[in-house]
XYZ file of C-alpha atoms in Angstrom:
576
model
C 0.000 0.000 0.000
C 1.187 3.291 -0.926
C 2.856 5.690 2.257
C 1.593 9.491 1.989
C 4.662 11.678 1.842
C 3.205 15.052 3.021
C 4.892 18.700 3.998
C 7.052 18.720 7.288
C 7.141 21.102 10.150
C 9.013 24.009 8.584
C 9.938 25.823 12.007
C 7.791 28.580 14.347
C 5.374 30.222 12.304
C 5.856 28.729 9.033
C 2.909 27.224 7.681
C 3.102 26.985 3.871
C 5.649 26.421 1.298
C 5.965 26.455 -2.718
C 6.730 23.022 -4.475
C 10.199 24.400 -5.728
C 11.578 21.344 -8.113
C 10.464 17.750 -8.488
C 14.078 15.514 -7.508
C 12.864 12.114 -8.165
C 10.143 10.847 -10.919
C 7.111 8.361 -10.244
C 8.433 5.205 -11.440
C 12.200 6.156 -10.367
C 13.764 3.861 -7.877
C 14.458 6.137 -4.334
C 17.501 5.086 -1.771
C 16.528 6.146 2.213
C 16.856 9.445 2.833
C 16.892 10.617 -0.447
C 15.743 13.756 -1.342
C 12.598 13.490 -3.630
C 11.317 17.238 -3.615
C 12.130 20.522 -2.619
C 10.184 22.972 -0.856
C 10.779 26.563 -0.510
C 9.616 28.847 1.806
C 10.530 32.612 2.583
C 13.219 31.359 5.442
C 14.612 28.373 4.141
C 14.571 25.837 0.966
C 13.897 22.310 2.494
C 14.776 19.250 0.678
C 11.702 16.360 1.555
C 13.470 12.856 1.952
C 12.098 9.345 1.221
C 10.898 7.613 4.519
C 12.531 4.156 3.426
C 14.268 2.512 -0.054
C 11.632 2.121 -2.496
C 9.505 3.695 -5.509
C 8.232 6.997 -6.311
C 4.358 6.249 -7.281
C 3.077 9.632 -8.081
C 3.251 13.304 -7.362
C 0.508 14.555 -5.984
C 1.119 18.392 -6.480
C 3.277 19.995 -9.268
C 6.108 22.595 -9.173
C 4.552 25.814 -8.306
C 2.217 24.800 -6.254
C 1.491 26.049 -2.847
C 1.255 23.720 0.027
C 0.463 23.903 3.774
C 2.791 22.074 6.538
C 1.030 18.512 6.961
C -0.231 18.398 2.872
C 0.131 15.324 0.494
C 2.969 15.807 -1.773
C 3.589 12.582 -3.224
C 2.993 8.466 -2.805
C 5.748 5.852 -2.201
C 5.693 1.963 -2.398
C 7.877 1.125 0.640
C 10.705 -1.857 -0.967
C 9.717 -1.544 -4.402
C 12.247 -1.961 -6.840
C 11.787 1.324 -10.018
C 11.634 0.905 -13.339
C 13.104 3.397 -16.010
C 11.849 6.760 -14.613
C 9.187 8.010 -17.405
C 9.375 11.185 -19.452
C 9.331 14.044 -17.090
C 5.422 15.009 -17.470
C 5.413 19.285 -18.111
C 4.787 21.336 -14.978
C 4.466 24.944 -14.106
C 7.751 26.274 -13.655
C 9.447 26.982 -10.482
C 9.054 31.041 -8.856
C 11.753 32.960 -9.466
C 13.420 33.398 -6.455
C 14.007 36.748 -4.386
C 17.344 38.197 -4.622
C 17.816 37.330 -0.841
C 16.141 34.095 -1.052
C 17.381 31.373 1.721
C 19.862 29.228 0.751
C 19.547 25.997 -0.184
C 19.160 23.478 2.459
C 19.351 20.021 2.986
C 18.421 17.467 5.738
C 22.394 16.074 7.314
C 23.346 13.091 5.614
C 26.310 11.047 6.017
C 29.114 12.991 3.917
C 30.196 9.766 1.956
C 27.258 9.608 0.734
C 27.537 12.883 -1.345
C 30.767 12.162 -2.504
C 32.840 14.542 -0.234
C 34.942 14.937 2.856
C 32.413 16.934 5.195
C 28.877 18.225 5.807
C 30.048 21.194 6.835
C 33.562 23.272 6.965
C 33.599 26.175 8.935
C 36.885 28.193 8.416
C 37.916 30.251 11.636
C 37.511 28.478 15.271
C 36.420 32.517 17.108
C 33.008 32.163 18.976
C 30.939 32.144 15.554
C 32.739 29.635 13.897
C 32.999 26.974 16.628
C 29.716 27.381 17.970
C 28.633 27.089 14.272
C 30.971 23.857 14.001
C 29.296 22.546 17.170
C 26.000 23.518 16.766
C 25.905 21.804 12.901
C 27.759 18.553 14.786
C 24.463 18.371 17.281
C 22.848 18.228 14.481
C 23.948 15.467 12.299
C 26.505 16.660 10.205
C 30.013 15.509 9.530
C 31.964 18.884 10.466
C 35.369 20.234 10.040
C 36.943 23.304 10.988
C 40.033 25.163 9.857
C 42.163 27.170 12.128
C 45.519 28.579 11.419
C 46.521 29.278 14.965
C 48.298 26.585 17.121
C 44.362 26.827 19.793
C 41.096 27.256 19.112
C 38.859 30.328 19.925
C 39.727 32.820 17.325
C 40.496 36.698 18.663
C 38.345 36.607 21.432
C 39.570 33.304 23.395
C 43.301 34.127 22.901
C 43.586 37.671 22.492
C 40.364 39.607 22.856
C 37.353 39.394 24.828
C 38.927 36.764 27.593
C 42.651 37.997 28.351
C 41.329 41.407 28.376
C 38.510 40.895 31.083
C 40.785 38.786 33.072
C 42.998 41.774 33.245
C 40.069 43.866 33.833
C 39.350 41.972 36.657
C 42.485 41.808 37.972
C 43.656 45.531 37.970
C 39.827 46.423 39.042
C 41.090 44.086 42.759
C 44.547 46.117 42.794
C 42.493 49.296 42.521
C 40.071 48.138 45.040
C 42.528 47.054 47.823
C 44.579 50.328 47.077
C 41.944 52.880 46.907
C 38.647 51.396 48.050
C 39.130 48.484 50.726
C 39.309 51.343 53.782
C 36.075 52.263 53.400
C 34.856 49.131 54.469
C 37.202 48.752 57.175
C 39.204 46.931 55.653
C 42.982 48.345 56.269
C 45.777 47.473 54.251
C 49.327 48.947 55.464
C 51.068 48.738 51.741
C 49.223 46.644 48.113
C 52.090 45.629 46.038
C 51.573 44.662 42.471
C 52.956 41.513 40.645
C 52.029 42.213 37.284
C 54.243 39.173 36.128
C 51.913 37.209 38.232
C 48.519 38.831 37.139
C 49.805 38.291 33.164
C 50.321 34.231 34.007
C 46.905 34.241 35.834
C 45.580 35.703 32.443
C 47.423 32.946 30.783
C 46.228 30.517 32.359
C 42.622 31.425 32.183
C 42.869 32.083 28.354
C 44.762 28.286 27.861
C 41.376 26.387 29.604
C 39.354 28.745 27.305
C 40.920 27.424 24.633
C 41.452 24.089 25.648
C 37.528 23.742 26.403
C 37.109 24.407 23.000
C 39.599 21.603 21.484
C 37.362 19.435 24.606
C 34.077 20.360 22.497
C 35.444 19.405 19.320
C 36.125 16.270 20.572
C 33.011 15.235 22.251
C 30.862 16.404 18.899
C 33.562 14.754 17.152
C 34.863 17.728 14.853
C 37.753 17.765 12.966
C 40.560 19.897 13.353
C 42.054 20.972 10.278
C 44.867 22.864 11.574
C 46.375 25.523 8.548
C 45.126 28.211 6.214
C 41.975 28.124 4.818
C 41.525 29.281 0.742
C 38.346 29.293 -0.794
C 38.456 27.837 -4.329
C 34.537 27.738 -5.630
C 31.699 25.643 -4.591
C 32.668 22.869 -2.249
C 36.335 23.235 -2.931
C 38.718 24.505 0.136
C 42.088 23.938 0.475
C 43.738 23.886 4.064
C 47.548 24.797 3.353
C 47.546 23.928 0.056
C 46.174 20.750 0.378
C 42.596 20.259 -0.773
C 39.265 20.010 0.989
C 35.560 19.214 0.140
C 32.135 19.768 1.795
C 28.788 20.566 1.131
C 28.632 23.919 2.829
C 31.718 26.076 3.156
C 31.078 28.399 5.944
C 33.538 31.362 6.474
C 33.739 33.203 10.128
C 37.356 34.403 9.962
C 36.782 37.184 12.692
C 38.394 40.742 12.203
C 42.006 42.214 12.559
C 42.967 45.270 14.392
C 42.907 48.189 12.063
C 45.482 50.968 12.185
C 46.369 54.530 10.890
C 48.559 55.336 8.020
C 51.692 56.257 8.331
C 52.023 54.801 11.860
C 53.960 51.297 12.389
C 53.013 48.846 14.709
C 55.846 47.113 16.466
C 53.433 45.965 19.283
C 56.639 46.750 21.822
C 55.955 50.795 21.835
C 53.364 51.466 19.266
C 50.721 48.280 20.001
C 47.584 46.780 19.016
C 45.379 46.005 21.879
C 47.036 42.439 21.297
C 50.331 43.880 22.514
C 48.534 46.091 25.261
C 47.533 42.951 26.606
C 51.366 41.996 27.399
C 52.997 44.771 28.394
C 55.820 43.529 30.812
C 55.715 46.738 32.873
C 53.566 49.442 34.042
C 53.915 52.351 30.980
C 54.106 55.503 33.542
C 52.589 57.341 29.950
C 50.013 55.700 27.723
C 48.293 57.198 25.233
C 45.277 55.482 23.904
C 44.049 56.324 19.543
C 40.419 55.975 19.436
C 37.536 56.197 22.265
C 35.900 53.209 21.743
C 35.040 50.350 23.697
C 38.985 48.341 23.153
C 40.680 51.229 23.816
C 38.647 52.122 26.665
C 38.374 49.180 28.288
C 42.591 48.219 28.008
C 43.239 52.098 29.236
C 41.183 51.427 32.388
C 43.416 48.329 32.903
C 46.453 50.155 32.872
C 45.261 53.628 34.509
C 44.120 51.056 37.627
C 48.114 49.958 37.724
C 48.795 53.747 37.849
C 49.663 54.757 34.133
C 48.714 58.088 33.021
C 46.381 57.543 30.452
C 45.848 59.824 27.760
C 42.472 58.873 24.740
C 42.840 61.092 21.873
C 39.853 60.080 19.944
C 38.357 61.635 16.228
C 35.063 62.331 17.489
C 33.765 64.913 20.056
C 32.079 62.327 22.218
C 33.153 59.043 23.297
C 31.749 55.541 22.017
C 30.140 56.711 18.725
C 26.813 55.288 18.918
C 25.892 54.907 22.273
C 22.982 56.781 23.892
C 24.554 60.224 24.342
C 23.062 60.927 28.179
C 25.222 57.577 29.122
C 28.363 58.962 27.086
C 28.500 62.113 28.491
C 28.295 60.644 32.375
C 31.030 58.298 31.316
C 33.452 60.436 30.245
C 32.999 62.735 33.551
C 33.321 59.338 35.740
C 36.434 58.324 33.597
C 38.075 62.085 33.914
C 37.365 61.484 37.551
C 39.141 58.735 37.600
C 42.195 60.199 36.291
C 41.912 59.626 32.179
C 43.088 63.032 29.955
C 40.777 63.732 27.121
C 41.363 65.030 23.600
C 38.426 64.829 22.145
C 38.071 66.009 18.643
C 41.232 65.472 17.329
C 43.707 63.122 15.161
C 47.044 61.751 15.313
C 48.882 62.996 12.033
C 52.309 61.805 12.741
C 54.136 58.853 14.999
C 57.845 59.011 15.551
C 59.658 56.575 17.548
C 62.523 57.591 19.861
C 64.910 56.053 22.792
C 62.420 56.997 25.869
C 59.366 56.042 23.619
C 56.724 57.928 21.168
C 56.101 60.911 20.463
C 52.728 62.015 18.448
C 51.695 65.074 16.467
C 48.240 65.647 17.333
C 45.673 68.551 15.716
C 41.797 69.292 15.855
C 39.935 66.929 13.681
C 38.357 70.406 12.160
C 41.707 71.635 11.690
C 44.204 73.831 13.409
C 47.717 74.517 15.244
C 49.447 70.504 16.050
C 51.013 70.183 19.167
C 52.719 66.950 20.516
C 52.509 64.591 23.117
C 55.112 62.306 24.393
C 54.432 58.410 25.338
C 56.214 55.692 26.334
C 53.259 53.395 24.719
C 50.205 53.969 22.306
C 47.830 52.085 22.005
C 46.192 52.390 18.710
C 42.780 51.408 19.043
C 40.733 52.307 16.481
C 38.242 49.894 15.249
C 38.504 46.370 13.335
C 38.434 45.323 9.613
C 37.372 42.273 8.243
C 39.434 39.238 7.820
C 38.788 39.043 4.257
C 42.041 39.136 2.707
C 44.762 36.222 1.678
C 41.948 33.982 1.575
C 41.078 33.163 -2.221
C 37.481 35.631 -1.555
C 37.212 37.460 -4.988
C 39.070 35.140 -6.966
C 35.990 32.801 -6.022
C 33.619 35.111 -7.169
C 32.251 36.007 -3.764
C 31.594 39.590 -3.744
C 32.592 42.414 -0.841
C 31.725 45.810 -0.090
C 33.851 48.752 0.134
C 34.857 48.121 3.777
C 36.101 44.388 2.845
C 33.367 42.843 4.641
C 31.577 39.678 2.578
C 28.472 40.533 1.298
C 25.582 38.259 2.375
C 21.794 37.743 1.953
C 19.247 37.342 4.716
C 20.050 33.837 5.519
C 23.595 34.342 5.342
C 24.310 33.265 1.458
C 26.957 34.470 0.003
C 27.506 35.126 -3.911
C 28.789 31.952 -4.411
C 26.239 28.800 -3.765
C 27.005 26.568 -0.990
C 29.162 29.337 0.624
C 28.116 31.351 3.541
C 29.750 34.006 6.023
C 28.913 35.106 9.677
C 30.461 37.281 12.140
C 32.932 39.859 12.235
C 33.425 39.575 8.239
C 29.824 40.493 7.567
C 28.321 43.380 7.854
C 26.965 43.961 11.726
C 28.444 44.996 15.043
C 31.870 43.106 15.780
C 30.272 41.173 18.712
C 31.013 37.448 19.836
C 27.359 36.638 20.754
C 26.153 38.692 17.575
C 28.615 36.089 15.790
C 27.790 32.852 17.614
C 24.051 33.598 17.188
C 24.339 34.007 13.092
C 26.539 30.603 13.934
C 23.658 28.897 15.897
C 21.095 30.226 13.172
C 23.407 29.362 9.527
C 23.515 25.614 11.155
C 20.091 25.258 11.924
C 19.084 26.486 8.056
C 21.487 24.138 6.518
C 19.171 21.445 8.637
C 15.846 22.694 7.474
C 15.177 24.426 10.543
C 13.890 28.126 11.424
C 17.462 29.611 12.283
C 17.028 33.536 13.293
C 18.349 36.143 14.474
C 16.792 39.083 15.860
C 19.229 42.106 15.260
C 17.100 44.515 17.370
C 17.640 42.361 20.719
C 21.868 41.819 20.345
C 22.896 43.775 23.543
C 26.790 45.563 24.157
C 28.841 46.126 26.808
C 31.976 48.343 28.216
C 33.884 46.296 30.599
C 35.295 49.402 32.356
C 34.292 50.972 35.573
C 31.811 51.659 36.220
C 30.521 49.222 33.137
C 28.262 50.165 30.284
C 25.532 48.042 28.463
C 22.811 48.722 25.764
C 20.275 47.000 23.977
C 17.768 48.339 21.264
C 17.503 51.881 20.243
C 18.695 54.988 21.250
C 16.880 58.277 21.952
C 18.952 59.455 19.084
C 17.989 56.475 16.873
C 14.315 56.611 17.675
C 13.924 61.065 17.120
C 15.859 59.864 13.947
C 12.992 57.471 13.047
C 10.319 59.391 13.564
C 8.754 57.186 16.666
C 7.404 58.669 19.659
C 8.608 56.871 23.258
C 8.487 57.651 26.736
C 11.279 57.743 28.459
C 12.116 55.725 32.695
C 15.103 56.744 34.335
C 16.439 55.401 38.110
C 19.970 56.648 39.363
C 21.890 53.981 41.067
C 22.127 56.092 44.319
C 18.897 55.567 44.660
C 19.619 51.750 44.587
C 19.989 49.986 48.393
C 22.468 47.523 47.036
C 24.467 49.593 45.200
C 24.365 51.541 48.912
C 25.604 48.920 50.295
C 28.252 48.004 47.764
C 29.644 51.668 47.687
C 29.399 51.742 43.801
C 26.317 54.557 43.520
C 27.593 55.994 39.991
C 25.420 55.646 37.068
C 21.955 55.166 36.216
C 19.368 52.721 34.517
C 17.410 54.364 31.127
C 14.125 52.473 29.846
C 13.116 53.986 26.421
C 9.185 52.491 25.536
C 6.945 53.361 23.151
C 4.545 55.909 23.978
C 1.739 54.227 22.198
C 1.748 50.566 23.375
C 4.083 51.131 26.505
C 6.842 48.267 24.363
C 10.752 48.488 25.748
C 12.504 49.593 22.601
C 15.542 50.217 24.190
C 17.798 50.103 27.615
C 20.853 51.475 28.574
C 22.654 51.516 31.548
C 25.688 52.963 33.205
C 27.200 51.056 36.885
C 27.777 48.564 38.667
C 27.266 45.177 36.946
C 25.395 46.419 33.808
C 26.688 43.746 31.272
C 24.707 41.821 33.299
C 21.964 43.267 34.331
C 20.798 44.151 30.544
C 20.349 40.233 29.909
C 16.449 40.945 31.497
C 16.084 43.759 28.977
C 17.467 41.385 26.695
C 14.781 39.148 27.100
C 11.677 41.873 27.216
C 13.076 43.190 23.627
C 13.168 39.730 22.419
C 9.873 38.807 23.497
C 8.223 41.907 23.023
C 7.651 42.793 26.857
C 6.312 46.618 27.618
C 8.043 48.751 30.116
C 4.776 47.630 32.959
C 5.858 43.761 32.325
C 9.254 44.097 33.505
C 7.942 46.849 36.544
C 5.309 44.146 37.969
C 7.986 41.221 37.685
C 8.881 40.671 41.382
C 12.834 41.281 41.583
C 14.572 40.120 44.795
C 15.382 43.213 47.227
C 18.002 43.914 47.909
C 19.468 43.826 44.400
C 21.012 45.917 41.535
C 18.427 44.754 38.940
C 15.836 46.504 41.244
C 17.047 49.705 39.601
C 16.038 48.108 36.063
C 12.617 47.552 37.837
C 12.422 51.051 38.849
C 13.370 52.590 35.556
C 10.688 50.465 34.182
C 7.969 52.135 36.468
C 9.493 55.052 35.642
C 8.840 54.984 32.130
C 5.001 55.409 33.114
C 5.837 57.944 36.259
C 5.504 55.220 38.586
C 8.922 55.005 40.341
C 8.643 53.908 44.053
C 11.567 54.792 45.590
C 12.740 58.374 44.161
């Protein structure tokens, strides 16, 4: 008796799908698992697979067609043995696709099966690429993944997000016992600092980082392919010159430090923030290009250890982008702590000498130069794509103006079965913007409903006191026309922050004045990059400004001051 093959789940909230192209024939003999039709929908292109070996009977629907989730698309004889397939009969032709259409998917099958050495290659091992590797491994594909450097975990694991906040941490406990400690009554006659000992403690928390990573490989049973990666065409790698096939090719090579023309990085006196994270001694001047959040955050480390720091940044404001009530309060609380700021202004020239570096520096809107003398700069001013040296355009896949790989909505590049996430697409350089697009890329090569919501991808400034954002700005939402009501709760208002003698900084809920729905959050103090994970959540899910006030939050605590900015956002604060 003939088995109904009918239209499979398609993911949350997809209920339909077009008949894209017929793969197998009535009459045509059909192995397990082999693909017979494919579906398309506006999120991904799902390939429908034969239950069990036998023969295609019949189609039930034609190319074209649409179909609801649960429909009968075809009938199968279970062990029968084909024939010759038949003529293909005429059918309507296939929709043109959209010019950001979702790639084409298929169910995981073994990779010997298709002729080639993996599922799925993912060059670059960062947070995108080997959650991508380990995300497509959980779900049934044979996986590889390149990575040039001798451990895994890209720029952030080995010299980026982890050594830095390890430092962070560290030189925030020297500042603390030096400065801060008394005040609880807590008296310490002299604080010494071991910096040789703080950069092995770094060390050492950066090599289990890594070697979690190599642990995770292992138990999802990924392959290392330890070289560099080079993208020949469709399927086609090769991994030091030797070559490499898959079924998807998946690039997440991260981002490089960028730099300034005319100024050479030695990363001994003139350093990347990879050098600024091991500096040997104490510089007693440092002088930080760029106001962003690397430079920022690696000045506060060495302004704790008593370095006069020094930020001469382009812009007139700090953190270009971030809600401009938060940057103005940080840059007073990081004067006050002992930073020098030249804001509006540019390095034009950097000359090397025997006690260190000195810079010419002029206004960004022009005017006299004057110079300033370092014994290390940091140049910190932004990343670029790690596009290059990596066979990109002689592939055919295309990239914008700022070297970043050009990608549809799904993450399809201009080259089929070759995709990009991360650092070298367009985006915010983020790890968790990067592993999500890593999560969501494997879960559309499986037929799945792999998302991600841009709106909801929060940031934060590991300084003192911290910074954290998620959704729009006041700026961003006058720009767009919406109307929003504004909650606002200072954290000296907060009782734990009372009690934890860190008052500076306050908690901003931006809703929509219409429907009362959190569009944004920003906060400035004590434990923000983890306090915005609740706001976090309310953007994702759509929760208005009263949802997160009537949510009961434990007392005493710091996230009562989200609470309270929530109320506020409807006049309703309780306790200022």
């Amino acid at each position: 008796m003939p088995v109904e093959i009918k239209v499979p789940a398609l993911g949350e909230s997809v209920t339909t799908a077009t008949v894209g192209k017929w793969l197998k024939q009535p009459g045509e003999a059909v192995k397990a698992d082999e693909g017979i039709v494919e579906l398309e929908t506006d999120k991904v292109s799902v390939e429908v697979p034969a239950p069990a070996a036998g023969c295609l009977e019949s189609h039930v629907v034609k190319e074209g067609d649409e179909v609801e989730v649960g429909a009968v698309l075809a009938l199968f004889e279970k062990g029968k043995t084909g024939g010759a397939a038949p003529a293909k009969a005429a059918s309507a032709p296939a929709p043109a696709k959209a010019a950001a259409s979702a790639p084409e998917v298929k169910a995981a099958a073994p990779a010997e099966a298709e002729n080639v050495d993996y599922d799925v290659i993912v060059i670059g091992s960062g947070p995108g690429g080997y959650v991508c590797a380990i995300r497509a491994a959980q779900l049934g594909f044979k996986v590889a993944c390149v990575e040039k450097r001798a451990t895994l975990g890209g720029t952030c694991l080995n010299v980026g997000c982890i050594p830095s906040k390890a430092l962070l941490q560290s030189s925030e406990n020297y500042h603390a016992a030096a400065h801060d400690f008394a005040a609880h009554g807590v008296v310490l006659e002299k604080v010494g600092l071991d910096l040789a000992k703080m950069q092995a403690r770094k060390s050492e928390i950066v090599t289990a980082n890594t070697k979690g990573v190599e642990f995770l490989f292992k138990k999802n049973g990924i392959t290392w392919l330890k070289g560099h990666g080079k993208v020949e065409g469709t399927g086609r790698i090769t991994v030091d010159g030797k070559p490499v096939t898959a079924k998807h090719i998946i690039i997440a090579s991260g981002s490089d430090s960028a730099n300034l023309p005319g100024i050479e990085i030695d990363e001994k006196v003139i350093v990347t923030s990879t050098g600024a994270l091991e500096l040997s001694s104490v510089p007693k001047r440092l002088v930080v290009i760029g106001g962003g959040v690397i430079g920022l955050e690696l000045g506060s480390v060495w302004n704790r250890l008593g370095a006069d720091v020094t930020v001469v940044e382009f812009m007139n404001h700090l953190v270009p982008g971030i809600d401009s009530e938060v940057a103005s309060q940080f840059q007073k609380l990081l004067v006050k702590q002992g930073f020098k700021m030249k804001l509006g202004h540019k390095v034009t020239k950097a000359e090397k000498t025997k006690s260190g570096v000195v810079l010419t520096v002029e206004p960004a809107a022009g005017g006299a130069a004057e110079t300033i003398e370092a014994d290390v700069v940091l140049v910190a001013v932004g990343r670029t794509a790690a596009s290059k040296n990596m066979g990109l355009e002689e592939a055919g896949i295309e990239l914008d103006k700022r070297g970043r790989i050009v990608t549809d909505a799904h993450f399809s590049t201009s080259v089929p079965g070759i995709y990009a996430i991360g650092d070298v697409i367009a985006g915010p350089m983020l790890a968790h913007k990067a592993e999500e697009e890593g999560v969501a890329l494997a879960e559309l090569l499986a037929g799945q409903a792999g998302h991600v919501n841009y709106d909801a991808i929060p940031g934060v400034i590991y300084t003192w006191p911290e910074v954290a954002a998620v959704g729009f700005t006041e700026e961003a939402l006058k720009e767009k026309g919406v109307e929003y009501k504004t909650g606002k709760f200072p954290f000296l208002a907060n009782g734990r922050a009372r009690a934890l003698g860190m008052t500076d900084g306050f908690v901003k809920v931006l809703a929509c004045k219409k429907t009362d729905r959190v569009l944004g959050v920003h906060i400035i103090g004590p434990s923000a990059g983890e306090l915005i994970a609740e706001a976090t959540m309310a953007i994702e899910f759509g929760a208005s400004a009263e949802d997160i006030g009537r949510v009961c939050h434990a007392h005493p605590t710091l996230s009562e001051a989200v609470k309270e900015a929530a109320l506020g956002a409807d006049g309703r604060s309780l306790n200022i």
